Coordinates of C-alpha atoms in Angstrom, one line a residue:
M1 CA -51.1 -35.0 41.2
Q2 CA -48.6 -32.2 41.7
R3 CA -44.5 -33.1 41.8
I4 CA -42.4 -30.9 44.1
A5 CA -38.2 -31.2 44.1
S6 CA -37.0 -32.3 47.1
R7 CA -34.1 -33.2 48.9
P8 CA -33.0 -35.1 52.2
S9 CA -31.4 -32.0 53.3
D10 CA -34.7 -30.0 53.1
T11 CA -36.1 -31.8 56.5
Y12 CA -33.7 -30.3 58.4
S13 CA -31.8 -32.4 61.3
P14 CA -29.2 -31.4 63.9
L15 CA -27.5 -34.5 62.4
Y16 CA -26.0 -33.0 59.3
F17 CA -23.9 -30.8 61.4
L18 CA -21.9 -34.4 61.3
A19 CA -21.0 -33.8 57.7
A20 CA -18.9 -30.7 59.1
L21 CA -17.3 -32.7 61.3
G22 CA -16.6 -35.5 58.4
A23 CA -15.2 -33.2 56.1
G24 CA -13.0 -31.0 59.1
G25 CA -11.3 -35.2 60.4
L26 CA -10.7 -35.6 56.6
V27 CA -8.7 -32.2 57.1
V28 CA -6.9 -34.1 59.9
T29 CA -6.2 -37.4 58.0
F30 CA -3.9 -35.0 55.3
F31 CA -2.2 -33.5 57.8
M32 CA -1.3 -36.5 59.2
W33 CA 0.9 -36.8 56.2
L34 CA 2.6 -34.2 56.9
M35 CA 3.0 -34.7 60.5
F36 CA 4.5 -37.8 60.4
W37 CA 6.1 -38.0 57.1
I38 CA 8.6 -34.3 56.9
P39 CA 10.8 -33.2 59.1
H40 CA 9.9 -30.6 61.4
P41 CA 12.6 -30.1 64.1
G42 CA 12.6 -27.6 66.7
Q43 CA 8.7 -28.1 67.3
P44 CA 6.4 -30.9 67.5
V45 CA 4.1 -30.1 64.7
P46 CA 4.8 -29.6 61.0
L47 CA 4.8 -25.1 60.2
F48 CA 4.6 -24.0 56.1
E49 CA 8.7 -23.3 56.7
D50 CA 9.2 -26.7 57.2
I51 CA 6.7 -28.5 54.3
A52 CA 8.7 -25.5 52.3
A53 CA 12.1 -27.4 52.9
A54 CA 11.0 -30.5 52.6
F55 CA 9.3 -29.6 49.1
A56 CA 12.5 -27.6 48.1
S57 CA 15.0 -30.6 48.7
G58 CA 12.6 -33.2 48.7
S59 CA 12.4 -35.8 45.7
L60 CA 9.6 -35.7 43.5
L61 CA 7.4 -38.3 45.2
V62 CA 7.6 -36.5 48.8
Q63 CA 6.9 -33.3 46.6
A64 CA 3.7 -35.3 45.2
M65 CA 3.1 -36.1 48.7
I66 CA 2.9 -32.5 49.8
V67 CA 0.9 -30.8 46.9
V68 CA -2.2 -33.9 47.3
A69 CA -1.7 -33.3 51.7
M70 CA -2.2 -29.3 51.2
L71 CA -4.7 -29.5 48.3
G72 CA -6.7 -32.2 50.7
I73 CA -6.5 -30.2 53.5
A74 CA -7.6 -26.6 51.7
G75 CA -10.0 -28.2 49.8
F76 CA -12.0 -30.2 52.9
A77 CA -11.1 -27.3 55.6
V78 CA -13.8 -25.3 52.7
L79 CA -16.0 -27.9 52.8
N80 CA -15.8 -28.1 56.7
I81 CA -16.6 -24.4 56.5
K82 CA -19.3 -24.0 54.2
S83 CA -21.0 -26.8 55.7
L84 CA -20.8 -25.4 59.3
V85 CA -22.5 -22.0 58.2
W86 CA -25.2 -23.8 56.0
N87 CA -26.1 -25.7 59.0
L88 CA -25.6 -22.9 61.7
R89 CA -28.3 -20.9 59.5
R90 CA -31.1 -23.8 59.0
F91 CA -30.3 -24.8 63.1
A92 CA -31.2 -20.8 63.9
D93 CA -34.5 -21.1 61.5
W94 CA -35.4 -24.7 62.6
R95 CA -34.8 -24.2 66.3
R96 CA -38.5 -21.4 65.4
T97 CA -40.4 -24.0 64.1
E98 CA -43.2 -25.8 66.1
G99 CA -41.1 -29.3 65.0
Y100 CA -38.4 -28.3 67.0
A101 CA -40.6 -27.7 69.8
K102 CA -41.4 -31.6 69.5
F103 CA -37.7 -32.7 68.8
A104 CA -37.2 -31.3 72.3
L105 CA -39.4 -33.6 73.8
T106 CA -37.6 -36.7 72.6
N107 CA -34.6 -38.5 73.2
A108 CA -33.0 -37.8 70.8
Q109 CA -32.7 -33.6 71.8
S110 CA -29.1 -34.5 72.9
Q111 CA -28.2 -34.3 69.2
V112 CA -28.1 -30.6 69.1
L113 CA -24.3 -31.5 70.8
A114 CA -23.6 -31.8 67.0
L115 CA -23.6 -28.3 67.2
P116 CA -20.9 -27.4 69.9
L117 CA -18.5 -30.6 68.3
A118 CA -18.8 -29.5 64.6
L119 CA -17.5 -26.5 66.3
A120 CA -14.7 -27.4 67.9
M121 CA -13.6 -29.5 65.1
T122 CA -13.9 -26.5 62.9
V123 CA -11.4 -24.0 65.0
N124 CA -9.1 -27.3 64.8
V125 CA -9.2 -27.1 61.2
L126 CA -8.6 -23.1 61.5
F127 CA -5.5 -24.2 63.5
I128 CA -4.1 -26.9 60.8
L129 CA -4.8 -24.3 58.1
G130 CA -2.8 -21.8 60.0
M131 CA 0.6 -24.1 60.2
V132 CA 0.4 -25.3 57.3
F133 CA -0.2 -22.0 55.3
V134 CA 1.1 -19.2 57.3
P135 CA 4.4 -18.2 57.4
G136 CA 5.8 -17.1 60.4
L137 CA 2.8 -18.2 62.6
W138 CA 5.2 -19.9 65.4
S139 CA 6.7 -16.8 66.2
V140 CA 3.4 -15.5 67.5
V141 CA 1.9 -18.7 68.6
E142 CA 1.8 -18.1 72.2
V143 CA -0.4 -15.4 71.9
L144 CA -2.5 -17.5 69.5
F145 CA -2.7 -20.4 72.6
P146 CA -5.0 -18.1 75.1
L147 CA -7.3 -17.1 72.2
A148 CA -7.6 -20.3 71.3
M149 CA -8.7 -21.9 74.8
I150 CA -11.2 -19.1 75.3
A151 CA -12.8 -20.3 72.0
F152 CA -12.2 -23.4 73.1
L153 CA -13.9 -22.5 76.6
A154 CA -17.1 -20.7 75.1
I155 CA -17.9 -23.8 72.8
G156 CA -17.4 -26.0 76.2
V157 CA -19.5 -23.5 77.7
L158 CA -22.7 -24.3 75.2
A159 CA -22.1 -27.7 75.2
F160 CA -22.4 -27.5 78.7
R161 CA -25.8 -25.3 78.4
M162 CA -27.3 -27.6 75.5
Y163 CA -26.4 -30.5 77.3
G164 CA -27.9 -29.5 80.7
A165 CA -31.1 -28.6 79.2
F166 CA -31.4 -32.1 77.9
L167 CA -30.7 -33.5 81.4
G168 CA -32.7 -31.1 83.6
R169 CA -35.8 -32.3 81.6
V170 CA -35.4 -35.9 81.5
L171 CA -34.1 -35.9 85.3
T172 CA -36.4 -33.7 86.4
E173 CA -40.0 -34.4 84.0
G174 CA -38.9 -37.8 83.0
G175 CA -40.3 -38.9 79.4
F176 CA -37.2 -40.3 78.4
N177 CA -37.5 -43.6 76.8
C178 CA -35.5 -46.4 77.2
A179 CA -37.0 -48.4 74.9
A180 CA -36.4 -45.9 71.6
N181 CA -32.7 -45.4 73.3
N182 CA -31.7 -49.0 71.1
N183 CA -28.0 -47.2 70.0
F184 CA -25.4 -45.6 71.1
G185 CA -26.4 -42.1 70.1
Q186 CA -26.3 -40.5 74.0
I187 CA -22.7 -40.6 73.7
L188 CA -22.8 -38.2 71.0
P189 CA -22.4 -35.5 73.7
A190 CA -19.3 -37.3 75.1
F191 CA -17.9 -36.3 71.7
A192 CA -18.4 -32.7 71.6
F193 CA -17.0 -32.6 75.5
A194 CA -14.1 -34.7 74.3
M195 CA -13.8 -32.9 71.0
V196 CA -13.7 -29.7 73.5
G197 CA -10.7 -31.4 75.7
V198 CA -8.2 -32.4 72.5
G199 CA -8.5 -28.3 71.4
L200 CA -7.7 -27.0 75.1
A201 CA -5.1 -29.9 75.4
A202 CA -3.1 -28.6 72.4
P203 CA -1.4 -25.9 74.7
A204 CA -0.6 -28.3 77.0
A205 CA 1.4 -30.1 74.8
L206 CA 2.8 -26.9 72.3
S207 CA 3.2 -24.4 74.6
T208 CA 6.9 -23.2 75.9
V209 CA 5.2 -21.4 79.3
P210 CA 4.8 -24.1 81.9
A211 CA 1.4 -21.7 83.0
V212 CA -0.1 -21.8 79.4
S213 CA 1.0 -25.5 79.5
G214 CA -0.3 -26.6 83.1
L215 CA -3.7 -24.4 82.6
G216 CA -4.4 -26.6 79.3
I217 CA -3.7 -29.9 81.3
V218 CA -6.0 -28.8 84.1
L219 CA -8.9 -27.4 81.4
S220 CA -8.7 -30.9 79.3
T221 CA -8.6 -33.4 82.3
F222 CA -11.8 -32.0 83.2
F223 CA -13.3 -32.6 79.6
L224 CA -11.8 -35.7 79.6
V225 CA -14.0 -36.6 82.7
T226 CA -16.7 -35.4 81.4
A227 CA -16.7 -37.1 78.3
A228 CA -15.5 -40.4 79.7
V229 CA -18.3 -40.7 82.7
I230 CA -21.0 -39.5 79.9
A231 CA -19.8 -42.4 77.6
L232 CA -19.7 -45.0 79.9
L233 CA -22.7 -44.3 81.3
A234 CA -25.1 -43.9 78.0
M235 CA -22.7 -47.0 76.5
I236 CA -24.9 -49.3 79.5
L237 CA -28.1 -47.8 78.9
G238 CA -27.9 -48.1 75.5
I239 CA -26.6 -52.0 75.6
R240 CA -29.1 -52.5 77.7
S241 CA -31.5 -51.4 75.5
M242 CA -30.8 -53.1 72.2
M243 CA -30.3 -56.8 74.3
E244 CA -33.8 -55.9 75.0
N245 CA -35.3 -54.0 71.8
G246 CA -32.6 -54.8 69.4
A247 CA -30.9 -52.1 67.5
N248 CA -32.8 -49.4 65.6
P249 CA -31.9 -50.1 62.0
E250 CA -31.5 -46.2 60.9
T251 CA -29.4 -45.4 64.3
A252 CA -27.5 -48.2 64.1
P253 CA -24.2 -46.0 62.8
T254 CA -23.5 -44.8 66.0
L255 CA -22.7 -48.1 67.9
M256 CA -19.7 -47.3 66.3
I257 CA -19.1 -43.5 67.9
I258 CA -16.8 -45.2 70.1
V259 CA -14.3 -45.2 67.5
P260 CA -13.1 -41.6 66.8
L261 CA -14.1 -41.2 70.8
I262 CA -11.3 -43.5 71.6
T263 CA -9.4 -41.5 69.2
V264 CA -9.7 -37.7 70.5
L265 CA -9.3 -38.4 73.8
G266 CA -6.1 -41.0 72.8
I267 CA -4.7 -37.4 71.1
L268 CA -5.7 -35.9 74.3
G269 CA -3.9 -38.0 76.4
L270 CA -0.6 -38.2 74.2
R271 CA -0.2 -34.0 74.1
Q272 CA -1.0 -34.1 77.8
S273 CA 1.6 -36.7 78.5
H274 CA 4.2 -34.3 76.4
G275 CA 3.2 -31.3 78.2
L276 CA 3.9 -32.9 81.6
H277 CA 6.9 -34.0 80.1
E278 CA 8.0 -31.0 79.0
H279 CA 7.5 -28.7 81.5
F280 CA 6.8 -31.0 84.9
G281 CA 9.4 -34.0 84.7
A282 CA 6.5 -36.6 83.8
A283 CA 8.9 -38.7 81.8
S284 CA 7.4 -41.3 79.7
T285 CA 8.6 -44.0 77.6
A286 CA 8.3 -45.2 74.2
G287 CA 7.2 -48.6 75.6
D288 CA 4.4 -46.8 77.6
A289 CA 3.2 -45.1 74.4
L290 CA 3.1 -48.5 72.5
S291 CA 1.1 -50.2 75.2
L292 CA -1.3 -47.2 75.4
L293 CA -1.4 -46.9 71.9
T294 CA -2.0 -50.7 71.1
T295 CA -4.8 -50.5 73.6
Y296 CA -6.5 -47.8 71.7
V297 CA -6.3 -49.6 68.6
S298 CA -7.2 -52.9 70.1
V299 CA -10.8 -51.0 71.7
Q300 CA -11.5 -49.3 68.1
V301 CA -11.3 -52.6 66.5
L302 CA -13.4 -54.5 68.8
F303 CA -16.2 -52.3 68.5
G304 CA -15.8 -51.1 64.5
L305 CA -16.4 -55.0 64.1
F306 CA -19.4 -55.2 66.6
G307 CA -21.0 -52.1 64.8
L308 CA -20.1 -53.6 61.2
L309 CA -21.6 -57.0 62.1
I310 CA -24.9 -54.7 63.1
L311 CA -24.8 -53.1 60.3
A312 CA -24.3 -55.8 57.8
R313 CA -27.0 -57.5 59.6
Q314 CA -29.4 -55.0 59.2
G315 CA -28.6 -54.3 55.4
Y316 CA -27.9 -50.7 56.8
A317 CA -25.9 -49.3 53.4
R318 CA -28.3 -51.4 51.0
R319 CA -30.9 -48.9 52.3
F320 CA -29.1 -46.2 53.3
L321 CA -26.4 -45.4 51.2
F322 CA -27.5 -47.2 48.1
G323 CA -31.4 -47.3 48.8
A324 CA -34.3 -45.4 48.3
E325 CA -33.9 -44.6 51.7
N326 CA -32.2 -41.3 53.4
S327 CA -30.8 -40.5 57.3
P328 CA -28.6 -37.7 58.2
G329 CA -27.2 -40.5 61.0
S330 CA -25.4 -41.8 58.2
Y331 CA -22.7 -38.9 58.3
A332 CA -22.0 -40.7 61.6
L333 CA -20.4 -43.3 59.3
V334 CA -17.6 -41.0 58.4
C335 CA -16.2 -40.2 61.9
P336 CA -15.2 -44.1 62.9
G337 CA -13.3 -44.6 59.6
V338 CA -11.8 -41.4 60.1
G339 CA -10.9 -41.8 63.6
F340 CA -9.4 -45.3 62.7
A341 CA -7.5 -43.5 60.3
V342 CA -5.8 -41.1 62.9
M343 CA -4.9 -44.0 65.3
I344 CA -3.3 -45.6 63.2
H345 CA -0.8 -43.0 62.0
F346 CA -0.2 -42.2 65.4
F347 CA 0.1 -46.3 66.5
V348 CA 2.8 -46.3 63.6
N349 CA 5.0 -43.6 64.3
R350 CA 4.1 -43.2 67.9
G351 CA 3.9 -46.8 68.7
L352 CA 5.8 -49.3 66.5
V353 CA 8.5 -46.6 65.2
D354 CA 9.7 -45.0 68.5
A355 CA 9.8 -48.4 70.5
G356 CA 11.8 -49.4 67.5
L357 CA 9.9 -52.7 66.2
V358 CA 9.7 -51.4 62.9
T359 CA 11.9 -48.8 60.7
Q360 CA 10.2 -45.8 59.6
F361 CA 9.3 -46.0 55.9
G362 CA 10.3 -49.7 55.4
P363 CA 7.9 -52.3 54.0
V364 CA 6.3 -52.7 57.6
F365 CA 5.8 -49.3 58.4
W366 CA 3.9 -49.2 54.4
A367 CA 2.1 -51.7 55.2
V368 CA 0.5 -50.9 58.1
T369 CA -0.1 -47.1 56.9
A370 CA -1.8 -48.7 54.4
V371 CA -4.7 -49.6 56.5
A372 CA -5.0 -46.0 57.6
L373 CA -4.7 -44.7 54.1
A374 CA -7.4 -47.0 52.9
A375 CA -9.9 -45.8 55.6
Q376 CA -8.9 -42.3 54.3
V377 CA -10.2 -43.4 51.1
A378 CA -13.0 -44.6 51.7
M379 CA -14.0 -41.8 53.9
I380 CA -13.7 -39.6 51.1
W381 CA -15.7 -41.4 49.0
L382 CA -18.0 -41.9 51.8
V383 CA -18.4 -37.9 52.4
L384 CA -18.9 -36.9 48.5
H385 CA -21.3 -40.0 48.3
L386 CA -23.2 -38.7 51.3
N387 CA -23.2 -34.9 50.4
R388 CA -24.5 -36.1 46.8
R389 CA -27.2 -37.7 48.0
H390 CA -28.2 -35.2 50.5
F391 CA -27.8 -32.1 49.2
G392 CA -27.1 -32.7 45.4
A393 CA -29.7 -31.8 43.1
P394 CA -33.3 -32.2 44.0
K395 CA -35.3 -35.1 43.3
E396 CA -39.2 -35.0 42.2
S397 CA -41.3 -36.3 44.6
A398 CA -45.1 -36.7 44.6
A399 CA -46.7 -34.0 46.6
V400 CA -50.1 -33.7 48.2
P401 CA -52.9 -33.3 45.8
A402 CA -54.8 -29.7 46.0
E403 CA -58.2 -30.2 46.8

C-alpha cells in the first residue's frame, strides 16, 4: 500500500483563520503589560516615547518586562500576519472547489465569518505595532483614525455580505439543520461584528476631534447591537439543540465563545464611555466601571466553567489535543483564554485599582494579575502546540491503493 505525507491543515477549513486570530490576541495580551504597567501621561495608551522613557529610567525588572513585552508583540504579530496570508491564499483556492460548494449548503457556511474576524484583529495588531514601534505616531494619529475607520467599515461590509449569503439561503430555501446546531458555532458571526465594532470604537476613545469621536461611537454602537442580537439568538438556538441532542464533541470549544465576545464588547463599551466623557459630558465613576467589569468577569467565569465541564466530560483534550484526532476548531480554545486574560487586566486596573480597593503593584494586585498571566502563558503554549499539530512536519498516512 502506498503511503503519502499529510498534515491536518492540508484539508482546509475556514476555522484555520482562528489560528491567526489567536496569535493576534496574544499580541494584545503583551500590550496589556505596557498599557497598565508603564506611565503614559498625555494620552490613554502607551506610545514608543513612553516605552523608551520607562526603559531608560526603570529598574532592571521593568526593563526586562518591556523587552519581553515588545518581543512578544513583535513575534506574535509576525505569526498573526503570516497565518492570515496563508489562510487568505488557501481560502481563495478552496472557494473554487466542489468541497466549498457542498460546505456552503450546510450550517457550517457561517464559519466563513472567521475571515473578517481575523482581518479585523490584524488591523488592531497593526495599530498596536505602530504605537509600540513607530516614533512620533501620535503627531499623525488624527490622520490615521479616519483611515482605520474606513478599513474597519470595509471589513464590516464584507462580514455583512458573507452573513447575508448564509441568512438569505437558510431563510428562503431552508435547510438549516437544527439537530446539528448543538454548539455555539453560530455565535462566530457575532464575534466578527464585535471585532469590527471594537476597532471603530478606538477613535471614539482616542481622537481629540469630537466629530471623529462621535462618528466612532455611532458606528461602533451599530456593530455592538448587531453582535448582541446575533449572539443572543444563536445562543438560544444552540442551547435548545444541545438539550435535545447533546453537545457536539468536535465543536465543544465554541461553548466558551461567549468569553472572548464579552471581552471585545466590554472594551468597546469602555472606549465609548471614555469618548462620551471626554467630548460629550457623559461622566462615569470608578464605581460604575468596577460594577460593569465585575459583571463581565462573572459572565466569563460562568461560561468558562460551563464549557470546561462539557469538554472534560467528553474527553476533548484527550482526543483532539493529545490524541490521534485533529480538528481546526481546537483553535477556538485560544480565544477564551486570551479574552479572559485581557479582561482580568481591565478588571484589576480599571476596576479594583481605580476604585481604590487595591493598591497598584501591591500583593493583591499581583495575586489577581497572576490569573491573567497564567491564562496568557497557557494560551501561548496552546497556540504553539496546535501549530505543531496542524502545520508541523507532515506525518505519513495510508493512501488508497492504486488498482
